[in-house]
Coordinates of N, CA and C and ligand atoms in Angstrom, one line a residue:
M1 N 219.1 155.8 29.5 CA 219.2 156.6 30.7 C 218.7 158.0 30.4
K2 N 217.9 158.5 31.3 CA 217.5 159.9 31.1 C 217.7 160.8 32.4
I3 N 217.8 162.0 32.2 CA 218.0 163.0 33.3 C 216.8 163.8 33.3
I4 N 216.1 163.8 34.5 CA 214.9 164.6 34.7 C 215.3 165.7 35.7
C5 N 214.9 166.9 35.3 CA 215.3 168.0 36.2 C 214.0 168.7 36.7
V6 N 214.2 169.3 37.9 CA 213.1 170.0 38.5 C 213.4 171.5 38.5
G7 N 212.5 172.3 38.0 CA 212.8 173.8 38.1 C 212.0 174.4 39.2
R8 N 212.5 175.5 39.7 CA 211.8 176.3 40.7 C 211.3 175.6 41.9
N9 N 212.2 174.7 42.5 CA 211.8 173.9 43.6 C 212.3 174.5 44.9
Y10 N 212.9 175.7 44.9 CA 213.3 176.4 46.1 C 212.7 177.8 46.0
A11 N 211.9 178.2 47.0 CA 211.2 179.5 46.8 C 212.1 180.6 46.6
D12 N 213.3 180.7 47.3 CA 214.1 181.8 47.2 C 214.8 181.9 45.8
H13 N 215.0 180.7 45.2 CA 215.5 180.7 43.8 C 214.5 181.2 42.8
A14 N 213.3 180.7 43.0 CA 212.2 181.1 42.1 C 212.0 182.6 42.1
K15 N 212.1 183.2 43.3 CA 212.0 184.6 43.4 C 213.2 185.4 42.8
E16 N 214.4 184.8 42.9 CA 215.6 185.6 42.4 C 215.5 185.6 40.8
L17 N 214.8 184.7 40.2 CA 214.6 184.7 38.7 C 213.3 185.3 38.4
G18 N 212.5 185.9 39.3 CA 211.3 186.5 39.1 C 210.2 185.5 38.7
N19 N 210.2 184.3 39.1 CA 209.2 183.3 38.8 C 208.2 183.1 39.9
E20 N 207.0 182.7 39.6 CA 206.0 182.3 40.6 C 206.4 181.0 41.3
I21 N 205.9 180.8 42.5 CA 206.1 179.6 43.2 C 205.1 178.6 42.6
P22 N 205.6 177.5 42.0 CA 204.7 176.6 41.3 C 203.8 175.8 42.2
D23 N 202.6 175.4 41.7 CA 201.8 174.5 42.5 C 201.9 173.1 42.2
E24 N 202.7 172.8 41.1 CA 203.1 171.4 40.9 C 204.5 171.4 40.3
P25 N 205.3 170.3 40.4 CA 206.7 170.4 40.0 C 206.8 170.8 38.5
V26 N 207.8 171.7 38.2 CA 208.2 172.1 36.9 C 209.2 171.1 36.4
L27 N 209.0 170.3 35.4 CA 209.9 169.3 34.9 C 210.5 169.6 33.6
F28 N 211.7 169.2 33.4 CA 212.3 169.2 32.0 C 213.3 168.1 32.0
M29 N 213.8 167.8 30.8 CA 214.8 166.7 30.7 C 216.0 167.1 29.9
K30 N 217.1 166.3 30.2 CA 218.3 166.4 29.5 C 218.6 165.0 28.9
P31 N 219.2 164.9 27.7 CA 219.5 163.6 27.1 C 220.8 163.1 27.8
D32 N 221.1 161.8 27.5 CA 222.3 161.2 28.1 C 223.6 161.9 27.7
T33 N 223.6 162.5 26.5 CA 224.8 163.2 26.0 C 225.1 164.5 26.9
A34 N 224.1 164.9 27.7 CA 224.4 166.0 28.6 C 225.2 165.7 29.8
L35 N 225.3 164.4 30.1 CA 226.0 164.0 31.3 C 227.5 164.1 31.2
M36 N 228.1 164.8 32.1 CA 229.5 165.0 32.1 C 230.2 163.9 32.9
R37 N 231.1 163.2 32.4 CA 231.8 162.2 33.1 C 232.7 162.8 34.2
K38 N 233.0 162.0 35.1 CA 233.7 162.5 36.3 C 234.9 163.4 36.0
R39 N 235.8 163.1 35.1 CA 237.0 163.9 35.0 C 236.9 164.9 33.8
D40 N 235.7 165.0 33.2 CA 235.5 166.0 32.1 C 235.7 167.4 32.7
K41 N 236.1 168.2 31.8 CA 236.1 169.7 32.2 C 234.9 170.2 31.5
F42 N 234.4 171.3 32.0 CA 233.2 172.0 31.4 C 233.7 173.1 30.5
Y43 N 233.4 172.9 29.2 CA 233.8 174.0 28.3 C 232.6 174.9 28.0
I44 N 232.8 176.2 28.2 CA 231.7 177.1 27.9 C 231.4 177.1 26.4
P45 N 230.1 176.7 26.1 CA 229.8 176.6 24.7 C 229.8 178.0 24.0
D46 N 230.1 178.0 22.7 CA 230.2 179.3 22.0 C 228.9 180.0 21.7
F47 N 227.8 179.3 21.9 CA 226.5 179.9 21.6 C 225.9 180.7 22.8
S48 N 226.6 180.8 23.9 CA 226.1 181.5 25.0 C 227.1 182.4 25.7
S49 N 226.7 183.5 26.1 CA 227.7 184.4 26.9 C 227.3 184.5 28.3
D50 N 226.3 183.7 28.8 CA 225.9 183.8 30.2 C 225.5 182.4 30.7
I51 N 226.5 181.5 30.9 CA 226.3 180.2 31.4 C 226.3 180.3 33.0
H52 N 225.2 179.8 33.6 CA 225.1 179.8 35.0 C 225.3 178.4 35.6
Y53 N 225.8 178.3 36.8 CA 225.8 177.1 37.6 C 224.5 177.0 38.4
E54 N 224.0 175.8 38.6 CA 222.9 175.6 39.6 C 223.3 174.3 40.3
L55 N 223.6 174.4 41.6 CA 223.9 173.2 42.3 C 222.7 172.5 42.8
E56 N 222.6 171.2 42.7 CA 221.4 170.4 43.0 C 221.7 169.1 43.6
L57 N 220.8 168.6 44.5 CA 220.8 167.3 45.0 C 220.4 166.4 43.8
V58 N 221.1 165.3 43.6 CA 220.7 164.3 42.5 C 220.4 163.0 43.1
V59 N 219.3 162.4 42.6 CA 218.9 161.1 43.1 C 219.0 160.1 42.0
R60 N 219.6 158.9 42.3 CA 219.8 157.9 41.2 C 218.7 156.8 41.4
I61 N 218.0 156.5 40.4 CA 216.9 155.5 40.4 C 217.5 154.1 40.3
N62 N 217.0 153.1 41.0 CA 217.6 151.8 41.0 C 216.6 150.7 40.7
R63 N 215.3 151.1 40.4 CA 214.3 150.1 40.1 C 213.4 150.7 39.0
I64 N 212.8 149.9 38.2 CA 211.8 150.4 37.2 C 210.5 150.7 38.0
G65 N 210.0 151.8 37.6 CA 208.7 152.1 38.3 C 207.9 153.2 37.5
K66 N 206.6 153.0 37.6 CA 205.7 154.0 37.1 C 204.5 154.2 38.0
R67 N 204.0 155.4 38.1 CA 202.9 155.7 39.0 C 203.3 155.3 40.5
I68 N 204.5 155.7 40.9 CA 204.9 155.3 42.2 C 204.3 156.3 43.2
Q69 N 203.7 155.8 44.3 CA 203.2 156.6 45.3 C 204.3 157.1 46.2
S70 N 204.2 158.4 46.7 CA 205.3 159.0 47.4 C 205.7 158.1 48.7
R71 N 204.8 157.4 49.3 CA 205.1 156.6 50.4 C 206.0 155.4 50.1
Y72 N 206.0 155.0 48.8 CA 206.9 153.9 48.4 C 208.2 154.4 47.7
A73 N 208.3 155.7 47.6 CA 209.4 156.3 46.7 C 210.8 155.9 47.2
R74 N 211.0 155.7 48.5 CA 212.3 155.4 49.0 C 212.8 154.1 48.4
K75 N 212.0 153.2 48.0 CA 212.4 151.9 47.4 C 213.0 152.1 46.0
Y76 N 212.9 153.3 45.5 CA 213.2 153.4 44.0 C 214.5 154.2 43.8
F77 N 215.2 154.6 44.9 CA 216.6 155.2 44.7 C 217.5 154.6 45.7
D78 N 218.8 154.4 45.3 CA 219.7 153.8 46.2 C 220.9 154.7 46.4
K79 N 221.1 155.7 45.6 CA 222.3 156.6 45.7 C 221.9 158.0 45.4
I80 N 222.6 158.9 46.0 CA 222.4 160.4 45.8 C 223.8 161.0 45.5
S81 N 223.7 162.2 45.0 CA 225.0 162.9 44.7 C 224.6 164.4 44.6
L82 N 225.6 165.2 44.2 CA 225.3 166.6 43.9 C 225.7 166.7 42.4
G83 N 224.9 167.6 41.7 CA 225.2 167.8 40.3 C 225.0 169.3 40.0
I84 N 225.6 169.7 38.9 CA 225.4 171.1 38.4 C 224.5 171.0 37.2
D85 N 223.4 171.7 37.2 CA 222.6 171.9 36.0 C 223.1 173.2 35.3
F86 N 224.0 173.0 34.4 CA 224.5 174.2 33.7 C 223.4 174.8 32.8
T87 N 223.2 176.0 32.8 CA 222.1 176.7 32.1 C 222.6 177.9 31.3
A88 N 222.2 178.0 30.0 CA 222.5 179.1 29.2 C 221.4 180.2 29.5
R89 N 221.7 181.0 30.5 CA 220.6 181.9 31.0 C 220.2 182.9 29.9
D90 N 221.1 183.3 29.1 CA 220.7 184.3 28.0 C 219.7 183.6 27.0
I91 N 220.0 182.4 26.7 CA 219.1 181.7 25.7 C 217.8 181.3 26.4
Q92 N 217.9 180.9 27.7 CA 216.7 180.5 28.4 C 215.7 181.8 28.5
A93 N 216.3 182.9 28.7 CA 215.5 184.2 28.9 C 214.7 184.4 27.6
K94 N 215.4 184.3 26.4 CA 214.7 184.5 25.1 C 213.6 183.5 24.9
L95 N 213.9 182.2 25.2 CA 212.9 181.1 25.0 C 211.7 181.3 25.9
K96 N 212.0 181.7 27.2 CA 210.9 181.9 28.1 C 210.0 183.0 27.7
A97 N 210.6 184.1 27.2 CA 209.9 185.3 26.8 C 208.9 184.9 25.6
K98 N 209.3 184.0 24.8 CA 208.4 183.6 23.7 C 207.6 182.3 24.0
G99 N 207.7 181.8 25.2 CA 207.0 180.6 25.6 C 207.4 179.4 24.9
L100 N 208.7 179.3 24.5 CA 209.2 178.2 23.8 C 209.9 177.2 24.7
P101 N 210.1 175.9 24.2 CA 210.8 174.9 25.1 C 212.2 175.4 25.4
W102 N 212.8 174.8 26.5 CA 214.0 175.3 27.1 C 215.3 174.5 26.6
E103 N 215.1 173.4 25.8 CA 216.2 172.5 25.6 C 217.5 173.1 25.2
K104 N 217.5 174.1 24.3 CA 218.7 174.7 23.9 C 219.5 175.3 25.0
A105 N 218.8 175.8 26.0 CA 219.4 176.5 27.2 C 219.8 175.5 28.3
K106 N 219.2 174.3 28.3 CA 219.3 173.4 29.4 C 219.9 172.0 29.1
A107 N 219.8 171.6 27.9 CA 220.1 170.1 27.6 C 221.3 169.9 26.7
F108 N 222.1 170.9 26.5 CA 223.2 170.9 25.6 C 224.3 169.9 26.2
D109 N 225.3 169.5 25.3 CA 226.3 168.6 25.7 C 227.0 169.1 27.0
L110 N 227.3 168.2 27.9 CA 228.0 168.4 29.2 C 227.3 169.4 30.2
S111 N 226.0 169.6 29.9 CA 225.3 170.5 30.8 C 224.9 169.9 32.2
A112 N 225.1 168.6 32.3 CA 224.8 168.0 33.6 C 226.1 167.4 34.2
A113 N 226.7 168.1 35.2 CA 227.8 167.6 35.9 C 227.3 166.7 37.0
L114 N 228.0 165.7 37.4 CA 227.6 164.8 38.4 C 228.8 164.4 39.3
G115 N 228.6 164.5 40.6 CA 229.6 164.2 41.6 C 229.6 162.7 41.9
E116 N 230.4 162.4 43.0 CA 230.5 161.0 43.4 C 229.1 160.6 44.0
L117 N 228.8 159.3 43.6 CA 227.5 158.8 44.1 C 227.7 158.2 45.5
I118 N 226.8 158.6 46.4 CA 226.8 158.2 47.8 C 225.7 157.2 48.1
D119 N 225.9 156.1 48.8 CA 224.8 155.2 49.2 C 223.8 155.9 50.1
V120 N 222.6 155.6 49.9 CA 221.5 156.1 50.8 C 221.5 155.1 51.9
T121 N 221.6 155.6 53.2 CA 221.6 154.7 54.3 C 220.3 155.0 55.1
S122 N 220.0 154.0 56.0 CA 218.8 154.2 56.8 C 218.9 155.4 57.8
E123 N 220.1 155.7 58.2 CA 220.3 156.9 59.1 C 220.1 158.2 58.4
M124 N 220.2 158.2 57.1 CA 220.3 159.4 56.3 C 218.9 160.0 56.3
D125 N 218.8 161.3 56.6 CA 217.5 162.0 56.4 C 217.5 162.8 55.1
I126 N 216.9 162.3 54.1 CA 217.0 162.9 52.8 C 216.4 164.3 52.8
N127 N 215.6 164.6 53.7 CA 214.9 165.9 53.8 C 215.7 166.9 54.7
N128 N 216.9 166.5 55.1 CA 217.6 167.4 56.0 C 219.1 167.3 55.6
L129 N 219.5 167.5 54.4 CA 220.9 167.4 53.9 C 221.3 168.9 53.6
N130 N 222.5 169.2 54.1 CA 223.1 170.5 53.8 C 224.0 170.4 52.6
F131 N 223.9 171.3 51.7 CA 224.9 171.3 50.6 C 225.3 172.7 50.2
E132 N 226.5 172.8 49.7 CA 226.9 174.1 49.2 C 227.9 174.0 48.1
L133 N 227.9 175.1 47.3 CA 228.8 175.2 46.2 C 229.8 176.3 46.5
H134 N 231.1 175.9 46.2 CA 232.1 176.9 46.3 C 232.6 177.3 44.9
K135 N 232.8 178.5 44.7 CA 233.4 178.9 43.4 C 234.7 179.6 43.7
N136 N 235.8 179.1 43.2 CA 237.1 179.6 43.5 C 237.3 179.8 45.0
G137 N 236.8 178.8 45.8 CA 237.0 178.8 47.2 C 236.0 179.6 48.0
E138 N 235.1 180.3 47.4 CA 234.1 181.1 48.1 C 232.7 180.5 48.0
V139 N 232.0 180.5 49.1 CA 230.7 179.9 49.1 C 229.7 180.8 48.3
V140 N 229.1 180.2 47.2 CA 228.1 181.0 46.4 C 226.7 180.5 46.5
Q141 N 226.6 179.2 46.9 CA 225.2 178.6 47.1 C 225.2 177.8 48.3
K142 N 224.1 177.9 49.1 CA 224.0 177.1 50.3 C 222.6 176.7 50.4
G143 N 222.3 175.4 50.6 CA 220.9 175.0 50.7 C 220.8 173.8 51.7
N144 N 219.5 173.5 52.0 CA 219.2 172.4 52.7 C 218.0 171.7 52.0
T145 N 218.0 170.4 51.9 CA 217.0 169.7 51.1 C 215.6 169.9 51.8
G146 N 215.6 170.3 53.1 CA 214.3 170.6 53.7 C 213.6 171.8 53.2
Q147 N 214.3 172.7 52.4 CA 213.8 173.9 51.8 C 213.1 173.6 50.5
M148 N 213.1 172.3 50.0 CA 212.5 172.0 48.7 C 211.0 172.2 48.8
I149 N 210.4 172.8 47.8 CA 208.9 173.0 47.8 C 208.3 171.6 47.7
F150 N 208.8 170.8 46.7 CA 208.4 169.4 46.6 C 209.6 168.5 47.0
K151 N 209.4 167.7 48.0 CA 210.4 166.8 48.5 C 210.7 165.7 47.6
V152 N 211.8 165.0 47.8 CA 212.2 163.9 46.9 C 211.1 162.9 46.6
D153 N 210.4 162.5 47.7 CA 209.4 161.5 47.6 C 208.2 162.0 46.7
Q154 N 207.9 163.2 46.9 CA 206.8 163.8 46.1 C 207.2 164.0 44.6
L155 N 208.5 164.3 44.4 CA 209.0 164.4 43.1 C 208.9 163.1 42.3
I156 N 209.3 162.0 43.0 CA 209.3 160.7 42.4 C 207.9 160.3 42.0
E157 N 206.9 160.6 42.9 CA 205.5 160.4 42.6 C 205.1 161.2 41.3
N158 N 205.4 162.5 41.3 CA 205.0 163.3 40.2 C 205.7 162.9 38.9
V159 N 207.0 162.7 38.9 CA 207.8 162.4 37.7 C 207.2 161.1 37.1
S160 N 207.0 160.1 38.0 CA 206.7 158.7 37.5 C 205.2 158.6 37.0
K161 N 204.5 159.7 37.3 CA 203.1 159.7 36.7 C 203.2 160.0 35.2
Y162 N 204.2 160.7 34.8 CA 204.3 161.0 33.3 C 205.4 160.1 32.6
F163 N 206.5 159.8 33.3 CA 207.6 159.1 32.7 C 208.0 157.9 33.5
T164 N 208.0 156.7 32.9 CA 208.5 155.5 33.5 C 209.9 155.7 34.0
L165 N 210.2 155.4 35.2 CA 211.6 155.5 35.7 C 212.3 154.2 35.5
K166 N 213.5 154.3 35.0 CA 214.3 153.1 34.8 C 215.6 153.2 35.6
I167 N 216.3 152.0 35.7 CA 217.5 151.9 36.5 C 218.6 152.9 35.9
G168 N 219.2 153.7 36.7 CA 220.2 154.6 36.2 C 219.7 156.0 35.9
D169 N 218.4 156.2 35.8 CA 217.9 157.5 35.6 C 218.3 158.4 36.8
L170 N 218.5 159.7 36.4 CA 218.9 160.7 37.5 C 217.9 161.8 37.6
I171 N 217.6 162.1 38.8 CA 216.7 163.3 39.0 C 217.4 164.4 39.6
Y172 N 217.5 165.5 39.0 CA 218.1 166.7 39.5 C 217.0 167.5 40.2
T173 N 217.1 167.7 41.5 CA 215.9 168.1 42.3 C 215.7 169.6 42.4
G174 N 216.5 170.4 41.7 CA 216.3 171.9 41.8 C 217.4 172.6 42.6
T175 N 217.5 173.9 42.3 CA 218.6 174.6 42.9 C 218.1 175.7 43.9
P176 N 218.9 175.9 45.0 CA 218.6 177.0 45.9 C 219.0 178.3 45.3
E177 N 218.8 179.4 46.0 CA 219.2 180.7 45.5 C 220.8 180.8 45.4
G178 N 221.2 181.8 44.7 CA 222.6 182.1 44.6 C 223.2 181.7 43.2
V179 N 222.4 181.4 42.2 CA 222.9 181.0 40.9 C 223.7 182.1 40.3
G180 N 224.7 181.8 39.5 CA 225.5 182.8 38.9 C 226.3 182.3 37.7
K181 N 227.0 183.3 37.2 CA 227.7 183.0 35.9 C 229.1 182.3 36.1
V182 N 229.5 181.5 35.2 CA 230.8 180.9 35.3 C 231.7 181.5 34.2
M183 N 233.0 181.6 34.5 CA 234.0 182.1 33.5 C 235.1 181.1 33.3
P184 N 235.8 181.1 32.2 CA 236.9 180.2 32.0 C 237.9 180.3 33.2
G185 N 238.4 179.2 33.7 CA 239.3 179.3 34.8 C 238.7 179.1 36.2
D186 N 237.3 179.1 36.2 CA 236.6 178.9 37.5 C 236.7 177.5 38.0
L187 N 236.8 177.3 39.3 CA 236.8 176.0 39.9 C 235.5 175.9 40.7
L188 N 234.7 174.9 40.4 CA 233.4 174.7 41.2 C 233.6 173.5 42.1
E189 N 233.2 173.6 43.3 CA 233.3 172.4 44.2 C 232.0 172.3 45.0
G190 N 231.5 171.1 45.1 CA 230.2 170.9 45.8 C 230.4 170.0 47.0
Y191 N 229.8 170.5 48.1 CA 229.9 169.8 49.4 C 228.6 169.3 49.9
L192 N 228.5 168.0 50.2 CA 227.3 167.5 50.8 C 227.6 167.1 52.3
D193 N 226.8 167.8 53.2 CA 227.1 167.6 54.6 C 228.6 167.7 55.0
G194 N 229.2 168.7 54.4 CA 230.6 169.0 54.7 C 231.6 168.2 53.9
N195 N 231.2 167.2 53.1 CA 232.2 166.4 52.3 C 232.2 166.8 50.9
K196 N 233.4 167.0 50.4 CA 233.4 167.4 49.0 C 233.2 166.2 48.1
I197 N 232.2 166.3 47.2 CA 231.9 165.1 46.3 C 231.8 165.5 44.9
L198 N 232.0 166.8 44.6 CA 231.9 167.3 43.2 C 233.0 168.3 42.9
E199 N 233.7 168.2 41.8 CA 234.6 169.2 41.4 C 234.5 169.4 39.9
V200 N 234.4 170.6 39.4 CA 234.3 170.9 38.0 C 235.2 172.0 37.7
A201 N 236.1 171.8 36.7 CA 237.0 172.9 36.2 C 236.3 173.5 35.0
V202 N 236.2 174.8 34.9 CA 235.5 175.5 33.8 C 236.6 176.0 32.8
R203 N 236.4 175.7 31.5 CA 237.4 176.1 30.5 C 236.8 177.0 29.5
Ligands
LIG1 ZN1 218.2 173.5 37.8

């Protein structure tokens, strides 16, 4: 199982980090050891002093596929959720400055929190889902999947051009603006269309 993540997929978030709006999806991966099990707590790793949360819509793949055309993409996922792409922003800034790969900043143990998986239904409009992150009860991120630069179907087309998708793979589709630092004791809660489906305690 692999975790594929999309960077800079919301214009306002790309801007807040001083990045250009990409003309094709920015992709990176996390290994299966990055996945946080439901009841895990997130422990701030000792190699970073600036860990950020990034709340993202997550899509779970349910069929093997490669070179999937966007118009068939819906057949390749059956569940969605919210996840947090934990990022060591201090390490990422150093790696970016040198043009080096991001794995140490993005793919470390427990860096991928995952909420409850929700069935995709025919009434669901995947391109019009509201989601928000609360930190200690306060709203810190608010997004709608309609704001994505590359929508879920286009992402599946682009990802599967390079990487064969397998059952259980997860795609983290990028974060809206409002990313920020976590501290020990913080409680992060993710809401999808008003329903809480993610909770992470930071230690
Ligand atoms: Zn992210």
